[in-house]
């Protein structure tokens, strides 16, 4: 017996992240990809109708689920939006080295330091620099330093990766190299998720109800209640959010991983609710498999534990398909037991979706800013 809650339908309309641009916008293909597929439909398994290369410019008419609609050889097509950057013909990155206003030099203090077209991690990577490289300084903005590059152009580097900024970056991990250090443990999360691609994977869907709990409640329906708040909380923090499903449809485990791999995913978070024949079993747990996800798992479980009024079952090493086959940092969250009366009443409470959203978002903010 399956009760169709109106809520599922409601969520479907709210979280469909579609936007039509009033005017076409010009975007440029990132230099981080060698070839970008143009597809017939906004899905990574859709037919390829053409290819774009780094630096190509495209006009975009519409956005849907992290895909941009464009025209390719007169035909409508779709490209993954995270490989495209707003074209910046008039931006300061084009200004010439002759505009250098003083003789100050900047010394890079970490290998693999990214030089970007603007003063934020969301800007395109122009080139890389190494520990000890020096560049003439042009300007500063917030914590970022504009430098003059050998080819006459200018670029921006995070100040804390240079002698201009105080804090050394964790040089062992270049993916964190632009993240300033903050003392965030046990306090409100500092920083934000600007420029981070977060894949949210609502478990089950369609003919797969997931766990069935007390009174016949279904995991797939209760999960969807929290997805809209999770997406908006993450977006509020500046993240690019990609959903593996936004309505009650079946998505295979292979496709969930494929979606994770088709973006520069910084974290893949699968959302589930737990079940056990023993109705006394309760609480929340965070599951990981690959080593690149372990520290994220501990940070996440701590954040969820402080946000949700449920027992803390801890972090678990688990060879689940979406974790085992994922190249990106990936977690599976079990956010309570729908077979336990107390857990279920919390899960069905009004505040639960917002609490889960805060727990997940704060966990990610702490991890990426630590
Ligand atoms: Zn599940």
Tab-separated table of C-alpha atoms and ligand atoms in Angstrom:
chain	number	residue	atom	x	y	z
A	1	UNK	CA	0.000	0.000	0.000
A	2	UNK	CA	1.407	3.289	-0.988
A	3	UNK	CA	-0.012	6.596	0.055
A	4	UNK	CA	0.701	9.384	-2.344
A	5	UNK	CA	1.382	12.370	-0.181
A	6	UNK	CA	0.561	15.680	-1.781
A	7	UNK	CA	3.877	16.807	-0.434
A	8	UNK	CA	5.861	14.748	-2.909
A	9	UNK	CA	4.022	16.458	-5.725
A	10	UNK	CA	4.511	19.828	-4.087
A	11	UNK	CA	8.258	19.272	-3.759
A	12	UNK	CA	8.418	18.367	-7.406
A	13	UNK	CA	7.227	21.791	-8.409
A	14	UNK	CA	9.365	23.663	-5.946
A	15	UNK	CA	12.702	22.079	-6.528
A	16	UNK	CA	12.775	21.802	-10.285
A	17	UNK	CA	15.709	24.182	-10.819
A	18	UNK	CA	14.761	25.607	-14.192
A	19	UNK	CA	15.401	29.154	-15.262
A	20	UNK	CA	14.793	30.913	-18.536
A	21	UNK	CA	17.065	33.849	-19.183
A	22	UNK	CA	15.273	36.996	-20.254
A	23	UNK	CA	18.102	37.578	-22.676
A	24	UNK	CA	20.652	35.235	-24.122
A	25	UNK	CA	23.974	35.241	-22.308
A	26	UNK	CA	27.384	34.429	-23.697
A	27	UNK	CA	29.447	31.793	-21.943
A	28	UNK	CA	32.923	30.449	-22.554
A	29	UNK	CA	34.031	26.823	-22.261
A	30	UNK	CA	36.403	26.298	-19.321
A	31	UNK	CA	40.071	25.650	-20.004
A	32	UNK	CA	39.824	22.696	-17.613
A	33	UNK	CA	38.054	20.523	-20.216
A	34	UNK	CA	39.528	19.357	-23.501
A	35	UNK	CA	36.147	18.594	-25.085
A	36	UNK	CA	32.663	19.467	-23.908
A	37	UNK	CA	29.792	17.410	-25.334
A	38	UNK	CA	26.696	19.076	-26.714
A	39	UNK	CA	23.778	16.752	-26.059
A	40	UNK	CA	20.278	16.428	-27.419
A	41	UNK	CA	18.678	16.465	-23.953
A	42	UNK	CA	19.796	17.880	-20.577
A	43	UNK	CA	21.113	14.513	-19.329
A	44	UNK	CA	24.576	12.948	-19.299
A	45	UNK	CA	23.301	9.792	-21.020
A	46	UNK	CA	21.620	11.693	-23.866
A	47	UNK	CA	22.904	11.520	-27.481
A	48	UNK	CA	25.908	13.691	-28.368
A	49	UNK	CA	25.203	16.076	-31.264
A	50	UNK	CA	28.510	17.946	-31.199
A	51	UNK	CA	31.618	18.931	-29.293
A	52	UNK	CA	32.952	22.243	-27.986
A	53	UNK	CA	36.551	22.924	-27.033
A	54	UNK	CA	38.149	25.099	-24.345
A	55	UNK	CA	37.686	28.793	-25.106
A	56	UNK	CA	34.683	28.294	-27.437
A	57	UNK	CA	31.904	30.802	-26.852
A	58	UNK	CA	28.245	29.793	-26.784
A	59	UNK	CA	24.988	31.660	-26.422
A	60	UNK	CA	22.774	30.295	-23.643
A	61	UNK	CA	19.003	30.645	-23.630
A	62	UNK	CA	17.835	28.557	-20.737
A	63	UNK	CA	19.088	26.652	-17.694
A	64	UNK	CA	17.700	23.401	-16.321
A	65	UNK	CA	19.133	20.995	-13.709
A	66	UNK	CA	22.673	22.297	-14.168
A	67	UNK	CA	22.437	22.180	-17.972
A	68	UNK	CA	22.512	25.104	-20.400
A	69	UNK	CA	20.472	25.142	-23.576
A	70	UNK	CA	22.316	26.483	-26.577
A	71	UNK	CA	22.339	26.156	-30.350
A	72	UNK	CA	24.909	24.070	-32.148
A	73	UNK	CA	25.007	24.147	-35.935
A	74	UNK	CA	21.464	25.466	-35.956
A	75	UNK	CA	20.231	22.686	-33.715
A	76	UNK	CA	19.077	23.004	-30.107
A	77	UNK	CA	21.454	21.278	-27.696
A	78	UNK	CA	22.447	21.093	-24.018
A	79	UNK	CA	25.797	21.385	-22.258
A	80	UNK	CA	26.749	20.834	-18.585
A	81	UNK	CA	26.716	24.350	-17.106
A	82	UNK	CA	29.626	23.864	-14.721
A	83	UNK	CA	32.121	23.771	-17.560
A	84	UNK	CA	30.934	27.172	-18.795
A	85	UNK	CA	31.862	30.564	-17.450
A	86	UNK	CA	30.238	33.914	-18.112
A	87	UNK	CA	32.289	35.434	-20.892
A	88	UNK	CA	34.339	38.337	-19.595
A	89	UNK	CA	35.525	40.363	-22.598
A	90	UNK	CA	35.336	43.569	-20.597
A	91	UNK	CA	36.744	42.214	-17.330
A	92	UNK	CA	39.947	43.377	-15.711
A	93	UNK	CA	41.660	40.146	-16.718
A	94	UNK	CA	42.222	41.679	-20.148
A	95	UNK	CA	43.972	44.754	-18.833
A	96	UNK	CA	47.581	44.988	-19.838
A	97	UNK	CA	50.704	44.754	-17.737
A	98	UNK	CA	51.424	48.424	-18.395
A	99	UNK	CA	48.718	49.231	-15.862
A	100	UNK	CA	50.893	47.885	-13.042
A	101	UNK	CA	50.671	50.650	-10.492
A	102	UNK	CA	53.638	49.939	-8.253
A	103	UNK	CA	56.781	47.882	-7.955
A	104	UNK	CA	55.531	45.504	-5.296
A	105	UNK	CA	56.046	41.814	-5.917
A	106	UNK	CA	54.009	38.851	-4.736
A	107	UNK	CA	55.584	35.507	-3.902
A	108	UNK	CA	53.489	32.345	-4.238
A	109	UNK	CA	53.728	30.058	-1.212
A	110	UNK	CA	52.085	26.824	-2.326
A	111	UNK	CA	52.537	24.466	-5.260
A	112	UNK	CA	49.569	24.102	-7.572
A	113	UNK	CA	48.266	27.585	-6.739
A	114	UNK	CA	45.479	28.571	-9.093
A	115	UNK	CA	45.581	31.900	-10.893
A	116	UNK	CA	42.022	32.933	-11.754
A	117	UNK	CA	40.321	35.510	-13.959
A	118	UNK	CA	38.674	37.180	-10.952
A	119	UNK	CA	38.951	37.570	-7.175
A	120	UNK	CA	36.881	34.515	-6.126
A	121	UNK	CA	37.113	30.730	-6.410
A	122	UNK	CA	34.155	30.725	-8.807
A	123	UNK	CA	36.251	32.389	-11.532
A	124	UNK	CA	37.912	30.409	-14.280
A	125	UNK	CA	41.441	29.049	-13.695
A	126	UNK	CA	43.803	30.843	-16.095
A	127	UNK	CA	47.035	29.168	-15.132
A	128	UNK	CA	48.852	27.556	-12.203
A	129	UNK	CA	51.806	28.816	-10.187
A	130	UNK	CA	54.338	27.129	-7.910
A	131	UNK	CA	55.848	27.787	-4.521
A	132	UNK	CA	58.461	30.557	-4.859
A	133	UNK	CA	57.140	32.079	-8.139
A	134	UNK	CA	57.071	35.890	-8.019
A	135	UNK	CA	54.800	38.258	-9.946
A	136	UNK	CA	54.365	42.049	-10.006
A	137	UNK	CA	51.336	43.058	-7.933
A	138	UNK	CA	48.659	45.127	-9.673
A	139	UNK	CA	45.810	45.466	-7.205
A	140	UNK	CA	44.061	43.840	-4.232
A	141	UNK	CA	40.419	43.141	-3.505
A	142	UNK	CA	39.253	41.636	-0.224
A	143	UNK	CA	41.658	38.740	0.385
A	144	UNK	CA	42.710	38.448	-3.254
A	145	UNK	CA	45.726	39.852	-5.071
A	146	UNK	CA	45.786	40.798	-8.756
A	147	UNK	CA	49.094	39.952	-10.420
A	148	UNK	CA	50.715	40.657	-13.769
A	149	UNK	CA	51.490	37.492	-15.751
A	150	UNK	CA	54.427	36.949	-18.148
A	151	UNK	CA	52.118	36.973	-21.208
A	152	UNK	CA	51.013	40.533	-20.441
A	153	UNK	CA	47.613	39.606	-18.991
A	154	UNK	CA	46.631	39.792	-15.340
A	155	UNK	CA	45.172	37.205	-12.992
A	156	UNK	CA	44.000	36.865	-9.398
A	157	UNK	CA	45.438	34.725	-6.627
A	158	UNK	CA	44.098	34.076	-3.129
A	159	UNK	CA	46.129	36.329	-0.816
A	160	UNK	CA	46.602	33.621	1.820
A	161	UNK	CA	48.592	31.588	-0.716
A	162	UNK	CA	51.102	34.420	-1.091
A	163	UNK	CA	53.461	36.378	1.142
A	164	UNK	CA	50.743	39.058	1.144
A	165	UNK	CA	48.372	36.954	3.241
A	166	UNK	CA	49.083	35.548	6.655
A	167	UNK	CA	47.762	32.024	6.641
A	168	UNK	CA	49.494	29.101	4.999
A	169	UNK	CA	47.318	26.754	2.998
A	170	UNK	CA	47.288	22.980	3.399
A	171	UNK	CA	49.754	22.515	0.541
A	172	UNK	CA	49.352	18.740	0.605
A	173	UNK	CA	45.851	19.108	-0.766
A	174	UNK	CA	45.584	21.477	-3.700
A	175	UNK	CA	41.806	21.087	-3.808
A	176	UNK	CA	41.761	22.915	-0.484
A	177	UNK	CA	44.574	25.247	-1.412
A	178	UNK	CA	42.347	28.271	-1.833
A	179	UNK	CA	40.424	27.734	1.350
A	180	UNK	CA	41.530	29.982	4.190
A	181	UNK	CA	42.018	28.371	7.566
A	182	UNK	CA	39.385	29.095	10.162
A	183	UNK	CA	38.867	27.787	13.662
A	184	UNK	CA	35.414	26.416	13.131
A	185	UNK	CA	35.080	23.261	15.212
A	186	UNK	CA	32.171	23.358	17.621
A	187	UNK	CA	31.174	26.835	16.547
A	188	UNK	CA	28.812	28.130	13.912
A	189	UNK	CA	30.149	27.363	10.465
A	190	UNK	CA	32.315	30.091	8.974
A	191	UNK	CA	32.946	30.765	5.307
A	192	UNK	CA	30.753	29.588	2.495
A	193	UNK	CA	30.512	27.127	-0.373
A	194	UNK	CA	31.040	29.529	-3.277
A	195	UNK	CA	32.372	27.692	-6.285
A	196	UNK	CA	31.781	24.214	-4.837
A	197	UNK	CA	29.755	21.681	-6.820
A	198	UNK	CA	27.615	19.593	-4.479
A	199	UNK	CA	25.651	16.623	-5.825
A	200	UNK	CA	22.614	15.794	-3.689
A	201	UNK	CA	21.346	12.269	-4.265
A	202	UNK	CA	17.875	11.581	-2.841
A	203	UNK	CA	17.824	7.782	-2.361
A	204	UNK	CA	15.387	5.451	-4.164
A	205	UNK	CA	12.357	6.762	-6.106
A	206	UNK	CA	9.851	5.512	-8.659
A	207	UNK	CA	9.223	1.764	-8.343
A	208	UNK	CA	11.866	1.588	-5.586
A	209	UNK	CA	10.253	2.874	-2.351
A	210	UNK	CA	13.383	2.188	-0.240
A	211	UNK	CA	12.623	1.256	3.330
A	212	UNK	CA	9.021	0.913	4.465
A	213	UNK	CA	8.499	2.058	8.036
A	214	UNK	CA	5.821	2.231	10.688
A	215	UNK	CA	2.282	2.811	9.359
A	216	UNK	CA	3.533	2.036	5.834
A	217	UNK	CA	5.532	5.257	5.399
A	218	UNK	CA	8.034	5.064	2.568
A	219	UNK	CA	11.643	6.185	2.688
A	220	UNK	CA	11.562	7.742	-0.799
A	221	UNK	CA	8.678	10.069	0.158
A	222	UNK	CA	10.053	11.176	3.529
A	223	UNK	CA	13.454	11.906	1.955
A	224	UNK	CA	11.905	14.267	-0.606
A	225	UNK	CA	10.438	16.436	2.178
A	226	UNK	CA	13.983	17.471	3.103
A	227	UNK	CA	15.450	17.902	-0.382
A	228	UNK	CA	14.041	21.357	-1.164
A	229	UNK	CA	15.301	22.852	2.143
A	230	UNK	CA	18.686	21.148	1.638
A	231	UNK	CA	19.045	22.604	-1.860
A	232	UNK	CA	18.081	26.123	-0.811
A	233	UNK	CA	20.327	26.085	2.278
A	234	UNK	CA	23.296	24.971	0.152
A	235	UNK	CA	22.541	27.551	-2.526
A	236	UNK	CA	22.264	30.227	0.146
A	237	UNK	CA	25.843	29.296	1.097
A	238	UNK	CA	26.888	29.779	-2.539
A	239	UNK	CA	27.125	26.131	-3.661
A	240	UNK	CA	26.233	24.880	-7.138
A	241	UNK	CA	23.752	22.111	-6.366
A	242	UNK	CA	23.136	19.208	-8.725
A	243	UNK	CA	20.284	16.770	-7.984
A	244	UNK	CA	20.303	13.156	-9.163
A	245	UNK	CA	16.508	13.183	-8.999
A	246	UNK	CA	14.081	15.993	-8.251
A	247	UNK	CA	10.831	14.036	-8.381
A	248	UNK	CA	9.502	10.546	-7.711
A	249	UNK	CA	11.370	8.693	-10.431
A	250	UNK	CA	13.664	5.687	-10.542
A	251	UNK	CA	17.356	6.475	-11.083
A	252	UNK	CA	19.786	3.548	-11.258
A	253	UNK	CA	22.818	3.463	-8.971
A	254	UNK	CA	25.046	3.562	-12.084
A	255	UNK	CA	23.366	6.779	-13.242
A	256	UNK	CA	23.752	8.357	-9.809
A	257	UNK	CA	27.501	7.767	-9.963
A	258	UNK	CA	27.575	8.870	-13.627
A	259	UNK	CA	25.988	12.190	-12.623
A	260	UNK	CA	28.641	12.621	-9.927
A	261	UNK	CA	31.378	11.950	-12.506
A	262	UNK	CA	29.971	14.318	-15.131
A	263	UNK	CA	30.746	17.353	-12.941
A	264	UNK	CA	33.772	18.606	-11.057
A	265	UNK	CA	31.977	17.311	-7.989
A	266	UNK	CA	33.425	18.456	-4.683
A	267	UNK	CA	31.054	16.317	-2.610
A	268	UNK	CA	28.412	13.713	-3.436
A	269	UNK	CA	25.839	13.381	-0.645
A	270	UNK	CA	23.297	10.552	-0.788
A	271	UNK	CA	20.293	11.033	1.501
A	272	UNK	CA	18.579	8.007	3.067
A	273	UNK	CA	16.440	6.935	6.005
A	274	UNK	CA	17.171	3.721	7.816
A	275	UNK	CA	15.168	0.635	8.731
A	276	UNK	CA	15.566	-2.272	11.131
A	277	UNK	CA	13.319	-5.209	12.132
A	278	UNK	CA	14.163	-4.284	15.730
A	279	UNK	CA	12.077	-1.178	16.277
A	280	UNK	CA	14.253	-0.072	19.209
A	281	UNK	CA	17.191	0.638	16.880
A	282	UNK	CA	17.451	4.373	16.305
A	283	UNK	CA	19.761	7.249	15.373
A	284	UNK	CA	21.735	8.793	12.523
A	285	UNK	CA	24.925	7.620	10.820
A	286	UNK	CA	27.295	8.789	8.083
A	287	UNK	CA	28.726	6.196	5.686
A	288	UNK	CA	31.865	6.476	3.513
A	289	UNK	CA	34.089	4.118	1.556
A	290	UNK	CA	37.010	5.855	-0.145
A	291	UNK	CA	39.818	7.466	1.827
A	292	UNK	CA	39.138	10.823	0.180
A	293	UNK	CA	35.781	10.895	2.017
A	294	UNK	CA	36.803	9.875	5.527
A	295	UNK	CA	37.502	13.258	7.040
A	296	UNK	CA	34.400	14.734	5.376
A	297	UNK	CA	32.390	11.882	6.962
A	298	UNK	CA	33.548	12.750	10.481
A	299	UNK	CA	32.940	16.467	10.007
A	300	UNK	CA	29.481	15.762	8.578
A	301	UNK	CA	28.419	13.336	11.320
A	302	UNK	CA	29.474	15.817	14.000
A	303	UNK	CA	27.500	18.593	12.332
A	304	UNK	CA	24.391	16.429	11.868
A	305	UNK	CA	24.638	15.214	15.470
A	306	UNK	CA	24.598	18.764	16.777
A	307	UNK	CA	21.701	19.799	14.550
A	308	UNK	CA	19.287	16.834	14.682
A	309	UNK	CA	17.617	15.672	17.864
A	310	UNK	CA	18.407	12.006	17.174
A	311	UNK	CA	20.860	9.476	18.631
A	312	UNK	CA	24.374	9.585	17.147
A	313	UNK	CA	25.423	6.188	15.755
A	314	UNK	CA	28.673	7.540	14.353
A	315	UNK	CA	30.653	7.151	11.136
A	316	UNK	CA	30.629	3.808	9.305
A	317	UNK	CA	32.934	2.357	6.643
A	318	UNK	CA	30.582	0.928	4.045
A	319	UNK	CA	31.050	-0.476	0.529
A	320	UNK	CA	27.751	0.764	-0.887
A	321	UNK	CA	27.664	1.079	-4.688
A	322	UNK	CA	27.376	4.884	-4.894
A	323	UNK	CA	30.300	5.229	-2.442
A	324	UNK	CA	32.548	2.442	-3.722
A	325	UNK	CA	32.347	3.487	-7.383
A	326	UNK	CA	32.561	7.233	-6.848
A	327	UNK	CA	35.836	8.989	-7.660
A	328	UNK	CA	34.730	12.103	-5.807
A	329	UNK	CA	34.361	12.541	-2.042
A	330	UNK	CA	31.077	10.747	-1.367
A	331	UNK	CA	28.907	10.170	1.693
A	332	UNK	CA	25.682	8.328	2.348
A	333	UNK	CA	23.669	9.803	5.203
A	334	UNK	CA	21.162	7.695	7.138
A	335	UNK	CA	19.107	10.420	8.778
A	336	UNK	CA	17.058	8.347	11.243
A	337	UNK	CA	15.073	5.088	11.445
A	338	UNK	CA	11.542	5.089	10.058
A	339	UNK	CA	10.968	1.826	11.932
A	340	UNK	CA	11.541	3.537	15.303
A	341	UNK	CA	8.565	5.471	16.706
A	342	UNK	CA	10.608	8.273	18.234
A	343	UNK	CA	12.855	8.742	15.194
A	344	UNK	CA	9.829	8.729	12.901
A	345	UNK	CA	8.063	11.419	14.931
A	346	UNK	CA	11.192	13.580	14.678
A	347	UNK	CA	11.508	12.866	10.925
A	348	UNK	CA	7.860	13.833	10.405
A	349	UNK	CA	8.140	16.948	12.575
A	350	UNK	CA	7.891	20.379	11.024
A	351	UNK	CA	11.450	21.426	11.881
A	352	UNK	CA	13.222	18.277	10.639
A	353	UNK	CA	13.768	19.276	6.964
A	354	UNK	CA	15.314	22.617	7.927
A	355	UNK	CA	17.447	21.006	10.658
A	356	UNK	CA	18.750	18.369	8.255
A	357	UNK	CA	19.484	21.099	5.687
A	358	UNK	CA	21.465	23.114	8.261
A	359	UNK	CA	23.350	20.046	9.476
A	360	UNK	CA	24.427	19.070	5.959
A	361	UNK	CA	25.299	22.616	4.864
A	362	UNK	CA	27.269	23.423	8.040
A	363	UNK	CA	29.119	20.108	7.754
A	364	UNK	CA	30.224	20.974	4.218
A	365	UNK	CA	31.125	24.569	5.114
A	366	UNK	CA	33.269	23.372	8.032
A	367	UNK	CA	34.965	20.714	5.920
A	368	UNK	CA	35.796	23.001	3.007
A	369	UNK	CA	36.923	25.864	5.257
A	370	UNK	CA	38.970	23.969	7.810
B	1	LIG	ZN1	17.782	3.975	1.476
